[in-house]
XYZ file of C-alpha atoms in Angstrom:
403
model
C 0.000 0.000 0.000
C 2.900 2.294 0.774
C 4.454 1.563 -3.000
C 1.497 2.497 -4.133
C -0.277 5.615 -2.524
C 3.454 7.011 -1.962
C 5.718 5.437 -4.820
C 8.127 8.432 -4.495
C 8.391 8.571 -0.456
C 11.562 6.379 0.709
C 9.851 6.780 3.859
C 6.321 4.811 5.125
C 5.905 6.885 8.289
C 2.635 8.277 6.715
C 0.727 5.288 5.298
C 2.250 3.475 8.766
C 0.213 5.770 10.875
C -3.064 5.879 9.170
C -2.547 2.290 8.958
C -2.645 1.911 12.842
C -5.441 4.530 12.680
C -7.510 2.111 10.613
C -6.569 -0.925 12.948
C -7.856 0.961 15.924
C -11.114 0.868 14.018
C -11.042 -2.348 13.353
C -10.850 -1.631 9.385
C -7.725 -2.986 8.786
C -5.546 -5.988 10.276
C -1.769 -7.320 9.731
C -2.072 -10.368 7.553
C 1.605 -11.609 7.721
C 5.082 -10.011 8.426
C 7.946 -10.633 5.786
C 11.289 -11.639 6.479
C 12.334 -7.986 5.802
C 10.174 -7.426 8.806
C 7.775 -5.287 6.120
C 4.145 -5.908 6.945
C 1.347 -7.048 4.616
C -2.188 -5.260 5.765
C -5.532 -6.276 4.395
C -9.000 -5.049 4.909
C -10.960 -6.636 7.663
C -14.826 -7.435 6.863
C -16.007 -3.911 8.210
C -13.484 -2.016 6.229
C -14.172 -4.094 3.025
C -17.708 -3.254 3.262
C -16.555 0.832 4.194
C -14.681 0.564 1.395
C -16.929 -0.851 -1.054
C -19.270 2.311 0.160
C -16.822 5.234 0.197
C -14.195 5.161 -2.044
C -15.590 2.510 -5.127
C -16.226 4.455 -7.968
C -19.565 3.430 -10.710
C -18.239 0.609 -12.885
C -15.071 -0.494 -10.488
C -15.099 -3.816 -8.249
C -13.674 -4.297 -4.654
C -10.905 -6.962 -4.335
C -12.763 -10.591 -2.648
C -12.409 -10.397 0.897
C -9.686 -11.430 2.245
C -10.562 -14.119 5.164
C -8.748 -15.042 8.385
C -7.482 -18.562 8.146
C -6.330 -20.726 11.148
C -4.282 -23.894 11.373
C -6.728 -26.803 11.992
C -3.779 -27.570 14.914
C -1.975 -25.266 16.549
C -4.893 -22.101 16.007
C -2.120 -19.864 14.157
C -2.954 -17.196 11.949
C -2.220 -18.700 8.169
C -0.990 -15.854 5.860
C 2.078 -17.588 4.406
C 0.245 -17.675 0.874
C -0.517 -13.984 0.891
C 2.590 -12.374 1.529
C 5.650 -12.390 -1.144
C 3.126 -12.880 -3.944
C 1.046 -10.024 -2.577
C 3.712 -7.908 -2.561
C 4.713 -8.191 -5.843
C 1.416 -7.768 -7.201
C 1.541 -4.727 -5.209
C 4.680 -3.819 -6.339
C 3.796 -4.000 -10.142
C 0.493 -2.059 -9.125
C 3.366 1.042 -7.570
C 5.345 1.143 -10.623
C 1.930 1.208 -13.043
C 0.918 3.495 -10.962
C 4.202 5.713 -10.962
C 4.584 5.526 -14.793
C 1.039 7.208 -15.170
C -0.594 3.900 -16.134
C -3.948 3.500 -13.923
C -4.925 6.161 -10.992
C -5.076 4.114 -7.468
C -9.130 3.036 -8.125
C -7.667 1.551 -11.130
C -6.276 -1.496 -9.814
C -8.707 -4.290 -8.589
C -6.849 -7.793 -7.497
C -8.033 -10.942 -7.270
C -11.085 -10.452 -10.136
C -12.924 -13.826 -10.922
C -13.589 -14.653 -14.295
C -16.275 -17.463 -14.526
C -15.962 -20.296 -16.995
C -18.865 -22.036 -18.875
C -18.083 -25.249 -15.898
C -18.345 -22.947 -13.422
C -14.330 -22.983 -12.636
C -12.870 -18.936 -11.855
C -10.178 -18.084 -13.382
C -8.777 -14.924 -10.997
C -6.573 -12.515 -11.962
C -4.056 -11.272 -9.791
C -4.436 -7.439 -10.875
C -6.964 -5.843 -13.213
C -5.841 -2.651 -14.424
C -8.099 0.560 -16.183
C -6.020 3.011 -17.546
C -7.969 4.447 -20.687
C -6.432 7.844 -20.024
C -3.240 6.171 -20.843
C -4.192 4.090 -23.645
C -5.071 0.713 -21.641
C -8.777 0.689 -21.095
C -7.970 -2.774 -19.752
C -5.184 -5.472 -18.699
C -5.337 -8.378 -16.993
C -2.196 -9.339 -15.101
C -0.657 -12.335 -13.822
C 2.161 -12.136 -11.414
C 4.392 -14.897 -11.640
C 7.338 -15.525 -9.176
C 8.443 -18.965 -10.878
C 6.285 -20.642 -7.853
C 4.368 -22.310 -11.117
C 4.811 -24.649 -14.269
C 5.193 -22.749 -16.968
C 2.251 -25.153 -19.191
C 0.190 -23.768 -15.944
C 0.738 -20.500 -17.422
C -0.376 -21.896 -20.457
C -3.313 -22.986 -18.868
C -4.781 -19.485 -17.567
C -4.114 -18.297 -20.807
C -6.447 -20.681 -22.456
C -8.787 -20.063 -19.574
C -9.159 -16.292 -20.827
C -8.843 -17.317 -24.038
C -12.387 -19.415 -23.471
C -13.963 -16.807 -21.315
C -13.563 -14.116 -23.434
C -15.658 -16.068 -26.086
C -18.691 -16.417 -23.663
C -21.826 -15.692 -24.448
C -24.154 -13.603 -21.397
C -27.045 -15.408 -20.618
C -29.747 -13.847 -22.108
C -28.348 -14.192 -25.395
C -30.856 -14.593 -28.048
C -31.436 -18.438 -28.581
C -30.951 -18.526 -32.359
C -27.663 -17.289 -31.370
C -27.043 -19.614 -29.243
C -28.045 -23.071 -30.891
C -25.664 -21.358 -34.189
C -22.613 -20.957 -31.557
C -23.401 -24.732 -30.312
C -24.293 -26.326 -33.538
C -20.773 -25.022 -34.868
C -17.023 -24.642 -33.094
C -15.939 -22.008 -34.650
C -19.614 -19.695 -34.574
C -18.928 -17.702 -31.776
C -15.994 -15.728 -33.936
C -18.702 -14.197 -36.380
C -20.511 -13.234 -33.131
C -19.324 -9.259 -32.557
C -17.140 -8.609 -29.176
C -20.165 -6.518 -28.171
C -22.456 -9.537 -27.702
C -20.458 -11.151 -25.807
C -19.817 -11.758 -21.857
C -16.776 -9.605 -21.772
C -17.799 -6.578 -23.033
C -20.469 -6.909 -19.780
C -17.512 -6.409 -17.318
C -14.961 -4.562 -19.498
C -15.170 -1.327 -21.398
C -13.833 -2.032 -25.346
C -9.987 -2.879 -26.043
C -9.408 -0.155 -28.814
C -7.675 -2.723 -30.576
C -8.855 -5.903 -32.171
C -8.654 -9.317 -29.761
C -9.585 -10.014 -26.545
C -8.844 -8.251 -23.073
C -5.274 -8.305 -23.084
C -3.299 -10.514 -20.604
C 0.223 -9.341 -18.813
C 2.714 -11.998 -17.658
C 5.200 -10.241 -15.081
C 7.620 -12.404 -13.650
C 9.455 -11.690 -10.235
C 12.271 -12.791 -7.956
C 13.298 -15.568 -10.641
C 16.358 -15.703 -13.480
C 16.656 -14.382 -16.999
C 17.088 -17.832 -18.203
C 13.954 -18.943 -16.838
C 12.057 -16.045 -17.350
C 13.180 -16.604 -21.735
C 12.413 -20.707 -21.127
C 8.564 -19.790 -20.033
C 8.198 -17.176 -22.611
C 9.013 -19.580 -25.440
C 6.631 -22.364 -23.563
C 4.318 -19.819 -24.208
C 4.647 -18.832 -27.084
C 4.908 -22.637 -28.746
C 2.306 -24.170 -26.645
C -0.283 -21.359 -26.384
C -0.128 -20.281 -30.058
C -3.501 -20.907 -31.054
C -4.486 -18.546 -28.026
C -2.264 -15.584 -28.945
C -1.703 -16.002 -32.161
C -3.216 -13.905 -35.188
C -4.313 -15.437 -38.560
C -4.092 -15.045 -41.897
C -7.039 -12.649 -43.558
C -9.537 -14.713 -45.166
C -8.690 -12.604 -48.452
C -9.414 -12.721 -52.314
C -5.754 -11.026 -52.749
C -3.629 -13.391 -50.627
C -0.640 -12.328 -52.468
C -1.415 -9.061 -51.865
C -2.360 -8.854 -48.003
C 0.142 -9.308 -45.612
C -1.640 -8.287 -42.602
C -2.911 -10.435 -39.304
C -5.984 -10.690 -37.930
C -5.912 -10.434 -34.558
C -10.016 -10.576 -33.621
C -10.044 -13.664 -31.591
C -6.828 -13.476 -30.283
C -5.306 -12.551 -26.920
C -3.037 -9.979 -26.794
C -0.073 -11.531 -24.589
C 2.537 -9.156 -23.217
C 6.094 -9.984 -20.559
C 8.249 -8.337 -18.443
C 9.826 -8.417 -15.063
C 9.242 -6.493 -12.238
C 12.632 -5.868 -12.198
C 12.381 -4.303 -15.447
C 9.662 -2.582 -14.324
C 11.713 -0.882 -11.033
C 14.675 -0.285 -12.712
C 13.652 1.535 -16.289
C 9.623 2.122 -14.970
C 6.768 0.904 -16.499
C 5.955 3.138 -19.606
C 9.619 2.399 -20.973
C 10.232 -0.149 -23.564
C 10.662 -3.316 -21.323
C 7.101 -5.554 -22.718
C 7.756 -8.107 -25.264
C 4.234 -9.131 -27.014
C 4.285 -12.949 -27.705
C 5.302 -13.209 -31.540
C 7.507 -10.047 -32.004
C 11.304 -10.206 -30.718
C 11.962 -6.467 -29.534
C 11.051 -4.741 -26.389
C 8.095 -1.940 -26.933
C 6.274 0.157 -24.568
C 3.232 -1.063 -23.259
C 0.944 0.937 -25.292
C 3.362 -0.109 -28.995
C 3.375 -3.585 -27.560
C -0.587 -3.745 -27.148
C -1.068 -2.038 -30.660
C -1.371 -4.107 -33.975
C -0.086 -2.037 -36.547
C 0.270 -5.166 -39.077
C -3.902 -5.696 -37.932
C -6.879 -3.943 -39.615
C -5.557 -0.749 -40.541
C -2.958 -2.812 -42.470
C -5.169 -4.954 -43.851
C -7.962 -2.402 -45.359
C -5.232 0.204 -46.859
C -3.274 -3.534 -48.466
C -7.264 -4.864 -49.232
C -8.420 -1.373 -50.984
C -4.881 -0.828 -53.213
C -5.102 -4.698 -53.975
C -8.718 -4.253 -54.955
C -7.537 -0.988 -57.118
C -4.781 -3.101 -58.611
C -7.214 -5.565 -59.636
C -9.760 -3.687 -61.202
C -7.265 -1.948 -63.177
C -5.793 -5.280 -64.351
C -9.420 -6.575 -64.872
C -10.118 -3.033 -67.230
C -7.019 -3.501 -68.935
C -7.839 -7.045 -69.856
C -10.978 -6.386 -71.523
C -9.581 -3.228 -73.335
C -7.513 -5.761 -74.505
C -10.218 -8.349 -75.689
C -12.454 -5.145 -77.265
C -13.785 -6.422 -80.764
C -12.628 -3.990 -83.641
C -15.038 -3.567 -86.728
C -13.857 -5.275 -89.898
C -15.311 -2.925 -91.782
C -13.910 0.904 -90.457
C -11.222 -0.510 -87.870
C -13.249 1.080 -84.908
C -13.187 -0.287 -81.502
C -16.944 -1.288 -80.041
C -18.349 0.490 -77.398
C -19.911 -1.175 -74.375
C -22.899 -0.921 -75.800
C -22.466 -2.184 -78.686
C -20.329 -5.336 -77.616
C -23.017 -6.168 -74.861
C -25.490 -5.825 -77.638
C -23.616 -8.696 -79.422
C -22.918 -11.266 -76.502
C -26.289 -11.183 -74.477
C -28.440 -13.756 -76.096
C -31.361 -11.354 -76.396
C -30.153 -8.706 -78.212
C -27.451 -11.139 -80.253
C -30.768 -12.343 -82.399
C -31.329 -9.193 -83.609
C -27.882 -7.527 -83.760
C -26.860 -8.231 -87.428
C -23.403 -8.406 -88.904
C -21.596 -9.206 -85.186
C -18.313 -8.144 -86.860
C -19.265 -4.323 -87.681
C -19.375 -1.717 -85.041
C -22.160 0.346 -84.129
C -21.983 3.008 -86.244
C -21.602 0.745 -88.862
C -24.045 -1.345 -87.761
C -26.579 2.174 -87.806
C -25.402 2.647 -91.429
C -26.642 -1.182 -91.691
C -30.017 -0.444 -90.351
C -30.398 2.980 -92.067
C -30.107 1.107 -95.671
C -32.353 -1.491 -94.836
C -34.918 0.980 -93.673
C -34.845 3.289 -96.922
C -34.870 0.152 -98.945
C -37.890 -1.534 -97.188
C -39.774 1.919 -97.204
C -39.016 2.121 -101.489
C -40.428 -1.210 -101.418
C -43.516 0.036 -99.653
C -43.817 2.793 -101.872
C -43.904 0.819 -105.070
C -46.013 -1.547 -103.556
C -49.012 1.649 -103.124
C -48.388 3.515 -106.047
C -51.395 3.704 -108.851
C -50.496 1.834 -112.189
C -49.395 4.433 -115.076
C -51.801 4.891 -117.750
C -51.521 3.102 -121.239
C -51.671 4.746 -124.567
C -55.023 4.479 -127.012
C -55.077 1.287 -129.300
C -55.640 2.059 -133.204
C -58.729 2.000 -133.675
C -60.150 -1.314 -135.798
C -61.103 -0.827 -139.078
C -64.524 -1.141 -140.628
C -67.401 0.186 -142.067
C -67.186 4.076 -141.454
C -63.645 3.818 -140.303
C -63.266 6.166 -143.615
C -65.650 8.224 -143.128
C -64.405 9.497 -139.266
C -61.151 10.540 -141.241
C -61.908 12.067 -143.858
């Protein structure tokens, strides 16, 4: 508590006396005493439930309660579990805190995260720090006291969770996401159970997960990172697009993955927490946490590659048929569209005559047959000339009219 409301004070005095203040009011109590004679306080039932009241902001959780446990035996106060761990947790909490990442309402511990058989998955710090560019990080605090397939394990676990569906789900919804495996990834991130505790990532994925390993070696701290990375690949991992231009599209697509950042919490201490000391699982350098949480080979990549490849290809596709254009036989032309359509749909080709002539060619065409059809007409109405007078016969008195 002291690295954390005072990271900059190298002395407790303060936070020791309002500590003592709160035990007198039965608020807080000592849960164990480390062997550098540093204490570890928790909140005692009343000052959970003062705290929950007073200081928890709309939209922020209290920590579970932490309860008094006694050995079955000899009665003793059992805190043994609580202490180193809990003090690195708090520890990482300080130097978030101190680098301007999360304000001290920020930090929750010990957050369940229910499973579809009912197992919780906790998380040893939750962190909300929108303000610096991390609406949201879940953090596990490892001091080598675990496997590092265990890790592997929680990371599935929130790897699952975070493709839960809430309860009252619509049940067309629901019978698609059973009836198929791999459903629940055309679902949207806003329909499902996450989104009900956490405000959106920003980025594409899941909540984002921290691994921060303490009080252990670099050479173990690089042997669980590349258990990680091998064994929880399909967890953390993005995919290729599902893209006509394949060639063309480099980018990842990182929607139903989970963002998996490292470090140490020596790291941490020594350079501070917004310096370049998180790996994300995949790349090889050390980024900030904000560059390390970002995706810049993710959707932004992949709609500027999609659009140019889609450019490229409809200038390819135009330049192909300019190439295949028909060219009248008779003036050398090219067709227009309409005039090549009017050739190649099978309604129009019927009555489309000479298919090798152009269109103004083809009007010249039409034009003729018109003016000969209407001089047909024309003869066909016209009255019959009139015939000259036949010589007259002769007979009697054919003389005598000519004389």
């Amino acid at each position: 508590m002291w690295k954390l409301t005072r990271p900059d004070n190298q002395h407790d005095k303060l936070v020791r006396d309002n500590l003592l203040d709160l035990e007198e009011h039965h608020l807080v109590r000592i849960e164990t005493v480390r062997d550098d004679q540093r204490q570890v306080w928790v909140l005692t039932k009343r000052g959970h439930g003062e705290a929950k009241k007073l200081l928890e902001p709309k939209g922020i959780r209290m920590s579970v309660l932490r309860e008094k446990k006694y050995d079955p035996v000899t009665g003793k106060l059992l805190g043994t579990s609580y202490d180193d761990h809990a003090a690195a947790v708090t520890s990482t909490a300080a130097e978030l805190h101190r680098a301007g990442i999360g304000h001290r309402l920020g930090f929750q511990t010990e957050i369940g995260h229910r499973l579809g058989s009912n197992f919780v998955q906790r998380a040893d710090l939750v962190v909300r720090a929108p303000e610096a560019g991390v609406p949201v990080l879940l953090l596990e605090i490892d001091r080598r006291s675990e496997d590092a397939h265990d890790l592997v394990v929680k990371l599935r676990r929130y790897w699952e969770w975070g493709r839960l569906l809430p309860k009252d789900t619509a049940k067309r919804t629901v019978d698609l996401v059973r009836s198929r495996p791999d459903a629940i990834e055309h679902v949207d991130h806003d329909k499902r159970l996450w989104r009900r505790f956490y405000p959106p990532t920003g980025r594409e994925g899941l909540v984002p997960v921290a691994f921060v390993f303490a009080d252990t070696t670099e050479a173990k701290v690089d042997n669980t990172v590349a258990v990680l990375e091998e064994a929880g690949r399909r967890y953390w991992a993005p995919r290729r697009y599902d893209s006509l231009y394949e060639k063309a599209v480099t980018a990842r697509d990182y929607r139903q993955a989970v963002p998996v950042v490292v470090t140490t919490l020596e790291q941490l201490q020594e350079h501070g927490a917004d310096a370049a000391v998180w790996r994300r699982l995949g790349r090889t350098e050390e980024q900030t946490l904000t560059a390390a949480l970002d995706n810049p080979d993710g959707d932004v990549l992949y709609r500027a590659q999609e659009s140019r490849a889609e450019a490229a290809d409809k200038q390819r596709r135009a330049a192909e048929r300019e190439a295949e254009r028909p060219v009248c036989t008779r003036c050398g032309r090219k067709f227009t569209d309409e005039r090549w359509e009017e050739i190649t749909v099978h309604r129009s080709a019927v009555r489309a005559g000479d298919k090798s002539v152009c269109g103004p060619c083809r009007a010249d065409d039409i034009a003729r047959e018109k003016a000969a059809a209407e001089a047909t007409r024309l003869r066909a109405v016209a009255p019959p000339e009139p015939e000259d007078d036949p010589e007259p016969e002769r007979g009697r008195g054919w003389f005598r009219r000519w004389t």
